[in-house]
C-alpha positions as a LaTeX table, in Angstrom:
\begin{tabular}{lrrr}
\hline
Residue & $x$ (\AA) & $y$ (\AA) & $z$ (\AA) \\
\hline
Met1 & $-11.27$ & $-10.09$ & $-14.07$ \\
Ala2 & $-11.57$ & $-13.82$ & $-14.51$ \\
Glu3 & $-13.47$ & $-14.88$ & $-17.61$ \\
Ser4 & $-16.00$ & $-16.88$ & $-15.60$ \\
Ala5 & $-16.69$ & $-13.91$ & $-13.39$ \\
Ala6 & $-17.19$ & $-11.66$ & $-16.41$ \\
Ala7 & $-19.61$ & $-14.04$ & $-18.14$ \\
Gly8 & $-21.43$ & $-15.04$ & $-14.99$ \\
Pro9 & $-20.92$ & $-18.28$ & $-13.02$ \\
Gln10 & $-22.28$ & $-21.42$ & $-14.68$ \\
Asp11 & $-21.81$ & $-23.97$ & $-11.89$ \\
Ile12 & $-20.76$ & $-24.19$ & $-8.24$ \\
Gly13 & $-17.09$ & $-24.42$ & $-9.21$ \\
Asp14 & $-17.27$ & $-20.87$ & $-10.56$ \\
Val15 & $-18.17$ & $-19.40$ & $-7.16$ \\
Ile16 & $-16.18$ & $-19.08$ & $-3.92$ \\
Val17 & $-18.27$ & $-19.72$ & $-0.79$ \\
Thr18 & $-16.79$ & $-18.52$ & 2.51 \\
Asp19 & $-19.05$ & $-18.94$ & 5.52 \\
Asp20 & $-19.16$ & $-16.27$ & 8.21 \\
Ser21 & $-17.40$ & $-18.39$ & 10.85 \\
Thr22 & $-14.36$ & $-18.88$ & 8.61 \\
Met23 & $-14.48$ & $-15.22$ & 7.66 \\
Lys24 & $-14.45$ & $-14.15$ & 11.30 \\
Arg25 & $-11.38$ & $-16.29$ & 11.99 \\
Ala26 & $-9.67$ & $-14.78$ & 8.94 \\
Val27 & $-10.48$ & $-11.25$ & 10.13 \\
Ala28 & $-9.13$ & $-12.02$ & 13.60 \\
Ala29 & $-5.94$ & $-13.49$ & 12.15 \\
Ala30 & $-5.33$ & $-10.47$ & 9.93 \\
Ala31 & $-6.35$ & $-7.82$ & 12.46 \\
Ile32 & $-4.11$ & $-9.14$ & 15.25 \\
Gly33 & $-1.07$ & $-8.06$ & 13.23 \\
Asn34 & $-2.49$ & $-4.57$ & 13.02 \\
Val35 & $-3.14$ & $-4.64$ & 16.76 \\
Thr36 & 0.51 & $-5.56$ & 17.34 \\
Glu37 & 1.87 & $-2.94$ & 14.93 \\
Trp38 & $-0.22$ & $-0.10$ & 16.22 \\
Tyr39 & 0.15 & $-1.12$ & 19.82 \\
Asp40 & 3.86 & $-0.41$ & 19.36 \\
Phe41 & 3.03 & 2.82 & 17.56 \\
Gly42 & 0.76 & 3.94 & 20.39 \\
Val43 & 3.27 & 3.07 & 23.08 \\
Tyr44 & 6.16 & 4.81 & 21.35 \\
Ser45 & 4.18 & 7.93 & 20.40 \\
Tyr46 & 2.69 & 8.44 & 23.85 \\
Leu47 & 5.92 & 7.76 & 25.72 \\
Val48 & 8.11 & 10.06 & 23.59 \\
Glu49 & 7.55 & 13.11 & 25.79 \\
Ser50 & 7.21 & 11.38 & 29.15 \\
Ser51 & 10.12 & 8.93 & 28.98 \\
Val52 & 11.55 & 7.81 & 25.61 \\
Lys53 & 13.33 & 11.08 & 24.85 \\
Asp54 & 14.79 & 11.25 & 28.37 \\
Val55 & 15.95 & 7.63 & 28.50 \\
Phe56 & 17.35 & 7.05 & 25.01 \\
Phe57 & 18.00 & 10.59 & 23.70 \\
Ser58 & 19.01 & 12.55 & 26.79 \\
Gly59 & 22.36 & 13.39 & 25.20 \\
Ala60 & 20.58 & 15.55 & 22.59 \\
Gly61 & 19.42 & 18.15 & 25.11 \\
Ser62 & 16.65 & 20.39 & 23.76 \\
Asn63 & 16.54 & 18.40 & 20.50 \\
Ala64 & 15.64 & 15.14 & 22.27 \\
Ser65 & 11.96 & 15.23 & 21.21 \\
Leu66 & 12.83 & 15.98 & 17.58 \\
Leu67 & 15.38 & 13.15 & 17.45 \\
Ala68 & 12.96 & 10.71 & 19.09 \\
Leu69 & 10.33 & 11.56 & 16.45 \\
Gly70 & 13.04 & 11.46 & 13.78 \\
Thr71 & 14.00 & 7.91 & 14.79 \\
Phe72 & 10.35 & 6.98 & 14.39 \\
Ala73 & 10.29 & 8.59 & 10.93 \\
Val74 & 13.53 & 6.93 & 9.79 \\
Ser75 & 11.91 & 3.51 & 10.19 \\
Phe76 & 9.60 & 4.47 & 7.34 \\
Leu77 & 12.55 & 4.76 & 4.97 \\
Val78 & 13.01 & 0.98 & 5.00 \\
Arg79 & 9.32 & 0.13 & 4.73 \\
Pro80 & 9.45 & 0.22 & 0.91 \\
Leu81 & 12.32 & $-2.28$ & 1.08 \\
Gly82 & 10.13 & $-4.52$ & 3.22 \\
Gly83 & 7.31 & $-4.14$ & 0.72 \\
Leu84 & 9.65 & $-4.94$ & $-2.18$ \\
Phe85 & 10.84 & $-8.07$ & $-0.37$ \\
Phe86 & 7.72 & $-9.44$ & 1.33 \\
Gly87 & 5.13 & $-8.35$ & $-1.25$ \\
Pro88 & 6.32 & $-10.49$ & $-4.20$ \\
Leu89 & 7.16 & $-13.24$ & $-1.71$ \\
Gly90 & 3.52 & $-13.27$ & $-0.60$ \\
Asp91 & 2.44 & $-13.70$ & $-4.22$ \\
Lys92 & 4.94 & $-16.53$ & $-4.61$ \\
Ile93 & 4.69 & $-18.69$ & $-1.45$ \\
Gly94 & 1.32 & $-17.53$ & $-0.09$ \\
Arg95 & $-0.29$ & $-14.93$ & 2.13 \\
Thr96 & $-0.38$ & $-16.87$ & 5.41 \\
Arg97 & 3.31 & $-17.82$ & 5.43 \\
Val98 & 4.55 & $-14.28$ & 4.93 \\
Leu99 & 2.06 & $-12.78$ & 7.39 \\
Ser100 & 3.26 & $-15.25$ & 10.03 \\
Ile101 & 6.81 & $-14.00$ & 9.54 \\
Thr102 & 5.93 & $-10.30$ & 9.69 \\
Val103 & 3.78 & $-10.47$ & 12.82 \\
Ile104 & 6.46 & $-12.17$ & 14.89 \\
Leu105 & 9.19 & $-9.82$ & 13.60 \\
Met106 & 7.15 & $-6.79$ & 14.61 \\
Ala107 & 6.37 & $-8.16$ & 18.05 \\
Ala108 & 9.97 & $-9.19$ & 18.67 \\
Gly109 & 11.19 & $-5.73$ & 17.66 \\
Thr110 & 8.87 & $-3.99$ & 20.11 \\
Phe111 & 9.92 & $-6.43$ & 22.83 \\
Leu112 & 13.60 & $-5.66$ & 22.20 \\
Leu113 & 12.94 & $-1.94$ & 22.53 \\
Gly114 & 11.98 & $-2.63$ & 26.12 \\
Leu115 & 15.40 & $-4.15$ & 26.74 \\
Val116 & 17.64 & $-1.39$ & 25.32 \\
Pro117 & 19.85 & 0.21 & 28.03 \\
Ser118 & 19.55 & 3.96 & 28.61 \\
Tyr119 & 21.81 & 6.69 & 27.24 \\
Ala120 & 23.15 & 7.18 & 30.75 \\
Ala121 & 24.24 & 3.53 & 30.81 \\
Ile122 & 25.81 & 3.01 & 27.36 \\
Gly123 & 25.94 & 6.46 & 25.77 \\
Ile124 & 25.42 & 6.92 & 22.03 \\
Ala125 & 24.92 & 3.16 & 21.59 \\
Ser126 & 21.49 & 3.55 & 23.19 \\
Pro127 & 19.82 & 5.69 & 20.49 \\
Leu128 & 21.69 & 3.74 & 17.82 \\
Leu129 & 20.19 & 0.48 & 19.09 \\
Val130 & 16.74 & 2.07 & 19.09 \\
Leu131 & 17.36 & 3.16 & 15.50 \\
Val132 & 18.43 & $-0.32$ & 14.39 \\
Ile133 & 15.41 & $-1.96$ & 16.03 \\
Arg134 & 13.02 & 0.52 & 14.45 \\
Leu135 & 14.61 & $-0.13$ & 11.07 \\
Ile136 & 13.98 & $-3.86$ & 11.52 \\
Gln137 & 10.39 & $-3.10$ & 12.53 \\
Gly138 & 9.97 & $-0.86$ & 9.52 \\
Phe139 & 11.24 & $-3.61$ & 7.22 \\
Ser140 & 8.82 & $-6.19$ & 8.62 \\
Thr141 & 5.93 & $-3.73$ & 8.65 \\
Gly142 & 6.55 & $-3.21$ & 4.94 \\
Gly143 & 5.16 & $-6.68$ & 4.32 \\
Glu144 & 2.43 & $-6.62$ & 6.93 \\
Tyr145 & $-0.30$ & $-4.18$ & 6.00 \\
Gly146 & $-0.53$ & $-4.86$ & 2.27 \\
Gly147 & $-0.68$ & $-8.56$ & 3.10 \\
Ala148 & $-3.36$ & $-8.07$ & 5.74 \\
Met149 & $-5.54$ & $-6.08$ & 3.33 \\
Thr150 & $-5.04$ & $-8.76$ & 0.69 \\
Phe151 & $-5.81$ & $-11.52$ & 3.15 \\
Ile152 & $-9.15$ & $-10.10$ & 4.30 \\
Ala153 & $-10.23$ & $-8.95$ & 0.83 \\
Glu154 & $-9.60$ & $-12.39$ & $-0.67$ \\
Tyr155 & $-11.50$ & $-14.14$ & 2.09 \\
Ser156 & $-14.50$ & $-11.78$ & 2.02 \\
Ala157 & $-17.77$ & $-12.21$ & 0.16 \\
Asp158 & $-18.09$ & $-9.55$ & $-2.54$ \\
Lys159 & $-21.12$ & $-7.94$ & $-0.90$ \\
Lys160 & $-19.50$ & $-7.84$ & 2.56 \\
Arg161 & $-15.94$ & $-6.79$ & 1.68 \\
Gly162 & $-16.37$ & $-3.24$ & 2.99 \\
Phe163 & $-17.70$ & $-4.46$ & 6.34 \\
Phe164 & $-15.04$ & $-7.11$ & 6.90 \\
Gly165 & $-12.25$ & $-4.85$ & 5.60 \\
Ser166 & $-13.18$ & $-2.21$ & 8.16 \\
Trp167 & $-12.37$ & $-4.68$ & 10.94 \\
Leu168 & $-8.73$ & $-4.50$ & 9.90 \\
Glu169 & $-8.69$ & $-0.84$ & 10.93 \\
Phe170 & $-10.72$ & $-1.70$ & 14.02 \\
Gly171 & $-7.60$ & $-3.69$ & 14.91 \\
Thr172 & $-5.49$ & $-0.58$ & 14.28 \\
Leu173 & $-7.63$ & 1.50 & 16.63 \\
Thr174 & $-7.64$ & $-1.29$ & 19.22 \\
Gly175 & $-3.85$ & $-1.60$ & 19.20 \\
Tyr176 & $-3.33$ & 2.14 & 19.36 \\
Ala177 & $-5.87$ & 2.62 & 22.14 \\
Leu178 & $-4.40$ & $-0.32$ & 24.07 \\
Gly179 & $-0.87$ & 1.06 & 23.80 \\
Ala180 & $-1.99$ & 4.55 & 24.73 \\
Ser181 & $-4.06$ & 3.33 & 27.67 \\
Ile182 & $-1.30$ & 1.20 & 29.19 \\
Ser183 & 1.20 & 4.03 & 28.71 \\
Thr184 & $-1.14$ & 6.56 & 30.31 \\
Ile185 & $-1.83$ & 4.35 & 33.32 \\
Leu186 & 1.90 & 3.91 & 33.92 \\
Val187 & 2.57 & 7.65 & 33.60 \\
Val188 & $-0.19$ & 8.42 & 36.11 \\
Val189 & 0.50 & 5.65 & 38.62 \\
Leu190 & 4.29 & 5.48 & 38.75 \\
Pro191 & 6.61 & 8.10 & 40.24 \\
Arg192 & 8.70 & 9.68 & 37.47 \\
Glu193 & 11.88 & 8.02 & 38.74 \\
Asp194 & 10.30 & 4.57 & 38.52 \\
Leu195 & 8.79 & 5.35 & 35.12 \\
Leu196 & 12.18 & 6.27 & 33.69 \\
Ser197 & 14.11 & 3.45 & 35.33 \\
Trp198 & 11.83 & 0.50 & 34.51 \\
Gly199 & 8.14 & 1.34 & 34.19 \\
Phe200 & 8.16 & 2.60 & 30.61 \\
Arg201 & 9.63 & $-0.74$ & 29.49 \\
Ile202 & 6.56 & $-2.75$ & 30.51 \\
Pro203 & 4.37 & $-1.82$ & 27.49 \\
Phe204 & 7.15 & $-2.71$ & 25.05 \\
Leu205 & 7.71 & $-6.10$ & 26.69 \\
Leu206 & 3.99 & $-6.93$ & 26.50 \\
Ala207 & 4.15 & $-6.92$ & 22.69 \\
Leu208 & 5.67 & $-10.39$ & 22.53 \\
Pro209 & 2.56 & $-12.22$ & 23.84 \\
Leu210 & 0.44 & $-10.26$ & 21.34 \\
Gly211 & 2.69 & $-11.41$ & 18.53 \\
Leu212 & 2.54 & $-15.03$ & 19.63 \\
Val213 & $-1.27$ & $-14.91$ & 19.61 \\
Gly214 & $-1.15$ & $-13.47$ & 16.08 \\
Leu215 & 1.24 & $-16.19$ & 14.95 \\
Tyr216 & $-1.06$ & $-18.90$ & 16.34 \\
Leu217 & $-4.17$ & $-17.48$ & 14.65 \\
Arg218 & $-2.48$ & $-17.08$ & 11.29 \\
Asn219 & $-1.00$ & $-20.56$ & 11.29 \\
Lys220 & $-4.47$ & $-22.04$ & 11.96 \\
Leu221 & $-5.90$ & $-20.71$ & 8.67 \\
Glu222 & $-5.55$ & $-22.14$ & 5.19 \\
Glu223 & $-4.50$ & $-20.06$ & 2.20 \\
Thr224 & $-7.04$ & $-17.54$ & 0.87 \\
Pro225 & $-9.54$ & $-18.92$ & $-1.69$ \\
Ala226 & $-8.37$ & $-16.47$ & $-4.37$ \\
Phe227 & $-4.71$ & $-17.42$ & $-4.00$ \\
Gln228 & $-5.60$ & $-21.13$ & $-3.84$ \\
Gln229 & $-7.52$ & $-20.68$ & $-7.09$ \\
Leu230 & $-4.39$ & $-19.19$ & $-8.64$ \\
Leu231 & $-2.33$ & $-22.17$ & $-7.46$ \\
Asp232 & $-4.90$ & $-24.66$ & $-8.75$ \\
Gln233 & $-4.77$ & $-23.16$ & $-12.23$ \\
Ser234 & $-1.16$ & $-24.32$ & $-12.53$ \\
Glu235 & $-0.04$ & $-26.78$ & $-9.90$ \\
Ser236 & 3.50 & $-26.76$ & $-11.22$ \\
Asp237 & 3.78 & $-22.96$ & $-11.06$ \\
Glu238 & 6.12 & $-21.95$ & $-8.26$ \\
Gly239 & 5.27 & $-18.29$ & $-8.59$ \\
Arg240 & 6.68 & $-15.40$ & $-10.61$ \\
Pro241 & 10.30 & $-14.41$ & $-9.80$ \\
Ala242 & 10.48 & $-11.31$ & $-7.59$ \\
Leu243 & 12.19 & $-9.05$ & $-10.13$ \\
Glu244 & 9.71 & $-10.02$ & $-12.84$ \\
Ala245 & 6.82 & $-9.35$ & $-10.46$ \\
Leu246 & 8.20 & $-5.92$ & $-9.54$ \\
Lys247 & 8.70 & $-5.04$ & $-13.21$ \\
Leu248 & 5.09 & $-6.04$ & $-13.91$ \\
Ile249 & 3.81 & $-3.87$ & $-11.05$ \\
Phe250 & 5.66 & $-0.75$ & $-12.22$ \\
Thr251 & 5.08 & $-1.16$ & $-15.97$ \\
Lys252 & 1.60 & $-2.65$ & $-16.33$ \\
His253 & $-0.11$ & $-1.47$ & $-13.16$ \\
Trp254 & 1.34 & 2.03 & $-12.67$ \\
Arg255 & $-2.08$ & 3.65 & $-13.07$ \\
Ala256 & $-3.46$ & 1.52 & $-10.24$ \\
Met257 & $-0.40$ & 2.45 & $-8.18$ \\
Leu258 & $-1.04$ & 6.17 & $-8.64$ \\
Val259 & $-4.75$ & 5.93 & $-7.77$ \\
Ala260 & $-4.00$ & 3.78 & $-4.74$ \\
Gly261 & $-1.09$ & 6.01 & $-3.78$ \\
Gly262 & $-3.25$ & 9.13 & $-3.72$ \\
Leu263 & $-5.78$ & 7.48 & $-1.42$ \\
Ile264 & $-2.96$ & 6.19 & 0.77 \\
Val265 & $-1.54$ & 9.72 & 1.09 \\
Ala266 & $-4.89$ & 11.28 & 2.04 \\
Trp267 & $-5.60$ & 8.49 & 4.53 \\
Asn268 & $-2.20$ & 8.25 & 6.17 \\
Val269 & $-1.29$ & 11.92 & 6.35 \\
Thr270 & $-4.50$ & 12.34 & 8.36 \\
Asn271 & $-3.60$ & 9.29 & 10.42 \\
Tyr272 & $-0.07$ & 10.36 & 11.31 \\
Val273 & $-0.94$ & 13.99 & 11.95 \\
Leu274 & $-3.56$ & 12.84 & 14.43 \\
Thr275 & $-1.66$ & 10.05 & 16.11 \\
Ala276 & 2.03 & 10.96 & 15.78 \\
Tyr277 & 2.16 & 14.75 & 15.75 \\
Val278 & $-0.84$ & 16.05 & 17.68 \\
Pro279 & 0.29 & 14.59 & 21.06 \\
Thr280 & 3.56 & 16.54 & 20.80 \\
Tyr281 & 1.75 & 19.58 & 19.37 \\
Thr282 & $-0.76$ & 19.87 & 22.22 \\
Thr283 & 1.72 & 19.16 & 25.02 \\
Gly284 & 4.92 & 20.86 & 23.87 \\
Thr285 & 4.61 & 22.98 & 20.71 \\
Leu286 & 1.70 & 25.09 & 21.95 \\
Ala287 & 3.43 & 25.68 & 25.30 \\
Asp288 & 6.61 & 26.81 & 23.55 \\
Ala289 & 4.52 & 29.30 & 21.57 \\
Gly290 & 2.93 & 30.71 & 24.74 \\
Leu291 & $-0.48$ & 29.17 & 24.09 \\
Glu292 & $-2.58$ & 26.98 & 26.35 \\
Ser293 & $-1.28$ & 23.40 & 26.27 \\
Val294 & $-2.25$ & 20.25 & 28.15 \\
Ser295 & $-0.34$ & 17.66 & 30.12 \\
Ser296 & 0.76 & 14.41 & 28.49 \\
Thr297 & $-1.85$ & 12.56 & 30.54 \\
Thr298 & $-4.68$ & 14.84 & 29.41 \\
Ser299 & $-3.53$ & 14.61 & 25.80 \\
Asn300 & $-3.46$ & 10.82 & 26.02 \\
Leu301 & $-6.93$ & 10.67 & 27.54 \\
Leu302 & $-8.35$ & 12.93 & 24.82 \\
Gln303 & $-6.86$ & 10.76 & 22.10 \\
Ile304 & $-8.03$ & 7.54 & 23.73 \\
Gly305 & $-11.55$ & 8.96 & 23.95 \\
Val306 & $-11.54$ & 9.82 & 20.25 \\
Leu307 & $-10.20$ & 6.37 & 19.36 \\
Leu308 & $-12.95$ & 4.67 & 21.33 \\
Ile309 & $-15.59$ & 6.71 & 19.51 \\
Leu310 & $-14.06$ & 5.77 & 16.16 \\
Met311 & $-14.05$ & 2.10 & 17.16 \\
Val312 & $-17.82$ & 2.33 & 17.61 \\
Val313 & $-18.51$ & 3.80 & 14.15 \\
Ile314 & $-15.84$ & 2.35 & 11.87 \\
Thr315 & $-17.51$ & $-0.98$ & 11.04 \\
Phe316 & $-20.86$ & 0.73 & 10.47 \\
Ile317 & $-19.26$ & 2.94 & 7.81 \\
Gly318 & $-17.67$ & $-0.15$ & 6.27 \\
Arg319 & $-21.08$ & $-1.82$ & 6.08 \\
Ile320 & $-22.64$ & 1.31 & 4.57 \\
Ser321 & $-20.00$ & 1.28 & 1.82 \\
Asp322 & $-21.23$ & $-2.15$ & 0.75 \\
Arg323 & $-24.58$ & $-0.51$ & 0.02 \\
Val324 & $-23.75$ & 2.98 & $-1.31$ \\
Gly325 & $-20.27$ & 2.33 & $-2.70$ \\
Arg326 & $-16.72$ & 3.23 & $-1.70$ \\
Lys327 & $-16.30$ & 6.39 & $-3.79$ \\
Pro328 & $-18.99$ & 8.55 & $-2.14$ \\
Ile329 & $-17.51$ & 8.02 & 1.31 \\
Leu330 & $-13.93$ & 8.61 & 0.15 \\
Ile331 & $-15.02$ & 11.81 & $-1.60$ \\
Val332 & $-16.69$ & 13.04 & 1.60 \\
Gly333 & $-13.51$ & 12.32 & 3.56 \\
Ser334 & $-11.37$ & 14.23 & 1.03 \\
Ile335 & $-13.71$ & 17.24 & 1.10 \\
Met336 & $-13.63$ & 17.21 & 4.89 \\
Leu337 & $-9.82$ & 17.43 & 4.79 \\
Val338 & $-9.90$ & 20.42 & 2.44 \\
Val339 & $-12.67$ & 22.30 & 4.26 \\
Leu340 & $-11.99$ & 21.34 & 7.89 \\
Gly341 & $-8.23$ & 20.62 & 7.97 \\
Leu342 & $-7.18$ & 24.13 & 9.00 \\
Pro343 & $-10.17$ & 24.80 & 11.32 \\
Ser344 & $-9.41$ & 21.57 & 13.21 \\
Val345 & $-5.84$ & 22.77 & 13.85 \\
Leu346 & $-7.05$ & 26.25 & 14.89 \\
Leu347 & $-9.31$ & 24.54 & 17.42 \\
Leu348 & $-6.29$ & 22.74 & 18.88 \\
Gln349 & $-4.83$ & 26.17 & 19.66 \\
Ser350 & $-7.89$ & 27.36 & 21.59 \\
Gly351 & $-7.74$ & 25.48 & 24.88 \\
Leu352 & $-9.01$ & 22.17 & 26.21 \\
Phe353 & $-12.50$ & 22.22 & 24.70 \\
Gly354 & $-11.13$ & 23.39 & 21.38 \\
Gln355 & $-8.69$ & 20.53 & 21.40 \\
Met356 & $-11.52$ & 18.10 & 21.99 \\
Gly357 & $-13.33$ & 19.52 & 18.96 \\
Gly358 & $-10.22$ & 19.51 & 16.77 \\
Leu359 & $-9.44$ & 15.90 & 17.63 \\
Leu360 & $-12.99$ & 14.80 & 16.88 \\
Ile361 & $-12.96$ & 16.51 & 13.48 \\
Met362 & $-9.66$ & 14.87 & 12.58 \\
Gly363 & $-10.89$ & 11.53 & 13.91 \\
Phe364 & $-14.12$ & 11.50 & 11.90 \\
Thr365 & $-12.22$ & 12.58 & 8.79 \\
Leu366 & $-9.75$ & 9.76 & 9.32 \\
Val367 & $-12.45$ & 7.12 & 9.73 \\
Met368 & $-13.88$ & 8.00 & 6.31 \\
Phe369 & $-10.67$ & 6.62 & 4.83 \\
Ser370 & $-9.68$ & 3.94 & 7.33 \\
Ser371 & $-13.07$ & 2.21 & 7.12 \\
Ile372 & $-13.06$ & 2.09 & 3.31 \\
Cys373 & $-9.48$ & 1.82 & 2.01 \\
Pro374 & $-8.83$ & $-1.77$ & 3.22 \\
Ser375 & $-11.59$ & $-2.98$ & 0.88 \\
Thr376 & $-10.90$ & $-0.47$ & $-1.91$ \\
Leu377 & $-7.15$ & $-0.81$ & $-2.44$ \\
Pro378 & $-7.03$ & $-4.62$ & $-2.99$ \\
Ser379 & $-9.59$ & $-4.26$ & $-5.81$ \\
Leu380 & $-7.09$ & $-2.24$ & $-7.85$ \\
Phe381 & $-4.69$ & $-5.16$ & $-8.41$ \\
Pro382 & $-5.21$ & $-8.69$ & $-9.84$ \\
Thr383 & $-4.69$ & $-11.76$ & $-7.67$ \\
Glu384 & $-1.34$ & $-12.73$ & $-9.20$ \\
Ile385 & 0.38 & $-9.52$ & $-8.01$ \\
Arg386 & $-2.08$ & $-8.21$ & $-5.40$ \\
Tyr387 & 0.12 & $-8.73$ & $-2.34$ \\
Gly388 & 3.17 & $-7.29$ & $-4.09$ \\
Gly389 & 1.29 & $-4.42$ & $-5.73$ \\
Leu390 & $-0.34$ & $-3.36$ & $-2.48$ \\
Ser391 & 2.78 & $-3.73$ & $-0.35$ \\
Val392 & 5.02 & $-1.82$ & $-2.72$ \\
Thr393 & 2.49 & 0.96 & $-3.35$ \\
Phe394 & 1.41 & 1.31 & 0.26 \\
Asn395 & 4.91 & 1.56 & 1.65 \\
Leu396 & 6.32 & 3.82 & $-1.04$ \\
Phe397 & 3.61 & 6.41 & $-0.55$ \\
Val398 & 3.39 & 6.10 & 3.23 \\
Ser399 & 7.15 & 6.42 & 3.59 \\
Ala400 & 7.50 & 9.35 & 1.20 \\
Phe401 & 4.51 & 11.45 & 2.22 \\
Ala402 & 2.82 & 10.25 & 5.42 \\
Gly403 & 5.15 & 8.53 & 7.86 \\
Thr404 & 7.47 & 11.52 & 7.78 \\
Ala405 & 4.60 & 14.00 & 8.32 \\
Ala406 & 5.15 & 14.43 & 12.07 \\
Thr407 & 8.86 & 15.15 & 11.69 \\
Val408 & 8.44 & 17.44 & 8.66 \\
Ile409 & 5.61 & 19.40 & 10.27 \\
Ala410 & 7.58 & 19.77 & 13.50 \\
Ala411 & 10.56 & 21.10 & 11.54 \\
Leu412 & 8.41 & 23.51 & 9.50 \\
Val413 & 6.73 & 24.88 & 12.63 \\
Thr414 & 10.14 & 25.38 & 14.24 \\
Leu415 & 11.65 & 27.07 & 11.17 \\
Thr416 & 8.71 & 29.34 & 10.30 \\
Gly417 & 6.99 & 29.85 & 13.64 \\
Asp418 & 3.66 & 29.15 & 11.90 \\
Leu419 & 1.54 & 26.85 & 14.05 \\
Asn420 & $-0.88$ & 26.12 & 11.22 \\
Trp421 & 1.36 & 23.78 & 9.24 \\
Pro422 & $-0.60$ & 20.67 & 10.33 \\
Gly423 & $-3.69$ & 22.24 & 8.74 \\
Tyr424 & $-1.87$ & 23.01 & 5.49 \\
Tyr425 & $-0.71$ & 19.40 & 5.36 \\
Leu426 & $-4.25$ & 18.12 & 5.82 \\
Ile427 & $-5.61$ & 20.40 & 3.07 \\
Ala428 & $-2.97$ & 19.20 & 0.62 \\
Ala429 & $-3.79$ & 15.58 & 1.50 \\
Gly430 & $-7.47$ & 16.24 & 0.81 \\
Val431 & $-6.72$ & 17.64 & $-2.64$ \\
Val432 & $-4.68$ & 14.52 & $-3.47$ \\
Gly433 & $-7.56$ & 12.37 & $-2.23$ \\
Leu434 & $-10.08$ & 14.13 & $-4.48$ \\
Val435 & $-7.90$ & 13.65 & $-7.55$ \\
Ser436 & $-7.57$ & 9.94 & $-6.79$ \\
Cys437 & $-11.32$ & 9.56 & $-6.26$ \\
Tyr438 & $-11.91$ & 11.05 & $-9.72$ \\
Phe439 & $-9.95$ & 8.21 & $-11.34$ \\
Leu440 & $-11.14$ & 5.47 & $-8.96$ \\
Val441 & $-13.45$ & 2.80 & $-10.41$ \\
Glu442 & $-16.21$ & 1.74 & $-8.02$ \\
Ser443 & $-15.62$ & $-1.79$ & $-6.71$ \\
Ala444 & $-18.38$ & $-2.35$ & $-4.13$ \\
Gly445 & $-20.20$ & $-5.65$ & $-4.60$ \\
Lys446 & $-17.93$ & $-6.79$ & $-7.45$ \\
Pro447 & $-15.47$ & $-9.71$ & $-7.58$ \\
Leu448 & $-11.80$ & $-8.94$ & $-7.17$ \\
Glu449 & $-9.88$ & $-8.77$ & $-10.44$ \\
Gly450 & $-8.66$ & $-12.21$ & $-11.42$ \\
Ser451 & $-10.91$ & $-13.96$ & $-8.90$ \\
Lys452 & $-14.20$ & $-15.82$ & $-8.98$ \\
Pro453 & $-17.33$ & $-14.24$ & $-7.47$ \\
Ala454 & $-17.34$ & $-14.73$ & $-3.69$ \\
Val455 & $-20.44$ & $-15.24$ & $-1.56$ \\
Ala456 & $-21.21$ & $-16.08$ & 2.06 \\
Thr457 & $-23.71$ & $-18.90$ & 1.60 \\
Glu458 & $-24.48$ & $-21.71$ & $-0.85$ \\
Glu459 & $-27.91$ & $-20.19$ & $-1.40$ \\
Glu460 & $-26.28$ & $-17.01$ & $-2.72$ \\
Ala461 & $-24.07$ & $-19.17$ & $-4.94$ \\
Arg462 & $-27.10$ & $-20.93$ & $-6.43$ \\
Glu463 & $-28.77$ & $-17.58$ & $-7.08$ \\
Leu464 & $-25.67$ & $-16.33$ & $-8.90$ \\
Ile465 & $-25.50$ & $-19.51$ & $-10.97$ \\
Ala466 & $-29.18$ & $-19.22$ & $-11.88$ \\
Ala467 & $-28.66$ & $-15.60$ & $-12.90$ \\
Gly468 & $-25.56$ & $-16.53$ & $-14.94$ \\
Arg469 & $-27.48$ & $-19.16$ & $-16.92$ \\
Thr470 & $-30.30$ & $-16.81$ & $-17.89$ \\
\hline
\end{tabular}
């Protein structure tokens, strides 16, 4: 932590003041990238069964669904490369510049997916093009989320970081719900022939305007106060070389990486089981096993309903964490995974009302992490390598353990015939989360490491200065 922050601020120059209006613009600029990313995720996930597998992967026959999900999972393999590239770059040239690049790359990738010809038209080139586009998206996404967390955390007042950080995941839920809603409407309204020929392309094409809005908002904001402070300390410093920054992350901050990585695993395994695997599980896997399944439309509507409920509560939990701390809420979420992971999956196997209950349990477990982690993870790294540390850590652990969850679980269910593998996955994620919480240092209400204390008003700044002089 900065020396001035440790000793207490002595004058106004030792405190960062960010008013709420600027903070709201910063949140909007950061969250719009999450809306764009998860809009694509929602569209792709919900159209896999109804159209994507039949248009791009029809040559795979009965394995079309597995290959469509596999193409989604493969994009996670390049996310660490994106984190390795964009993360140190964000610590070198600034948060806003890199985030402007990533948001337009993601939006352009989703737009291009809507233009890829079908397998019937160009054969094997069709799924290969989808694969290439998703790899490009994965690369750009590797620099997006760590940067967005950094951006909001560095703009936030110390006592409001949990609340404002939770809005980043509000953007996630918004994008996912938007993508799912548009996809569902098209599936319901359009005849199947029209859906497969042109209708399914509409949601992908709509991503470009979203990206342009995100680019505009991000370009309107100045650099974060914490990063500007770092620049002001040495005006001639052009930033640490990328290789040196990466070496520093892996050698000096490996403990922070492991703690953050455990929370990322618990959070994102829950996320991808709920959003990527459950739609296929409730519509196809259960039917193949002779159990009661639901239509794609019903599955979509159930998920949209859960997402809307989570959107209502997520910022309230973020605000509560500013009062009671991050650790208690993360511990509750981890315990919920261990205790309720398997029961939630068993409920999915017991008909429509059971599926509603299972989805709600998973959803409320997820929100315990998604509301808190955006404000918790940035506190584990100092300003000079925060973007790089977060991007590298986030993408390594998501790619290795979470983004592949849907594909791995689908393969395990197919190989073993055991429908409870999603529950086993959730339990394991909860255990990892509990271990990480044990080593986590509480950060609520404290300045970020390497940064001055941050407040929302000049009155709060004067109070801090008065307290620091006594």
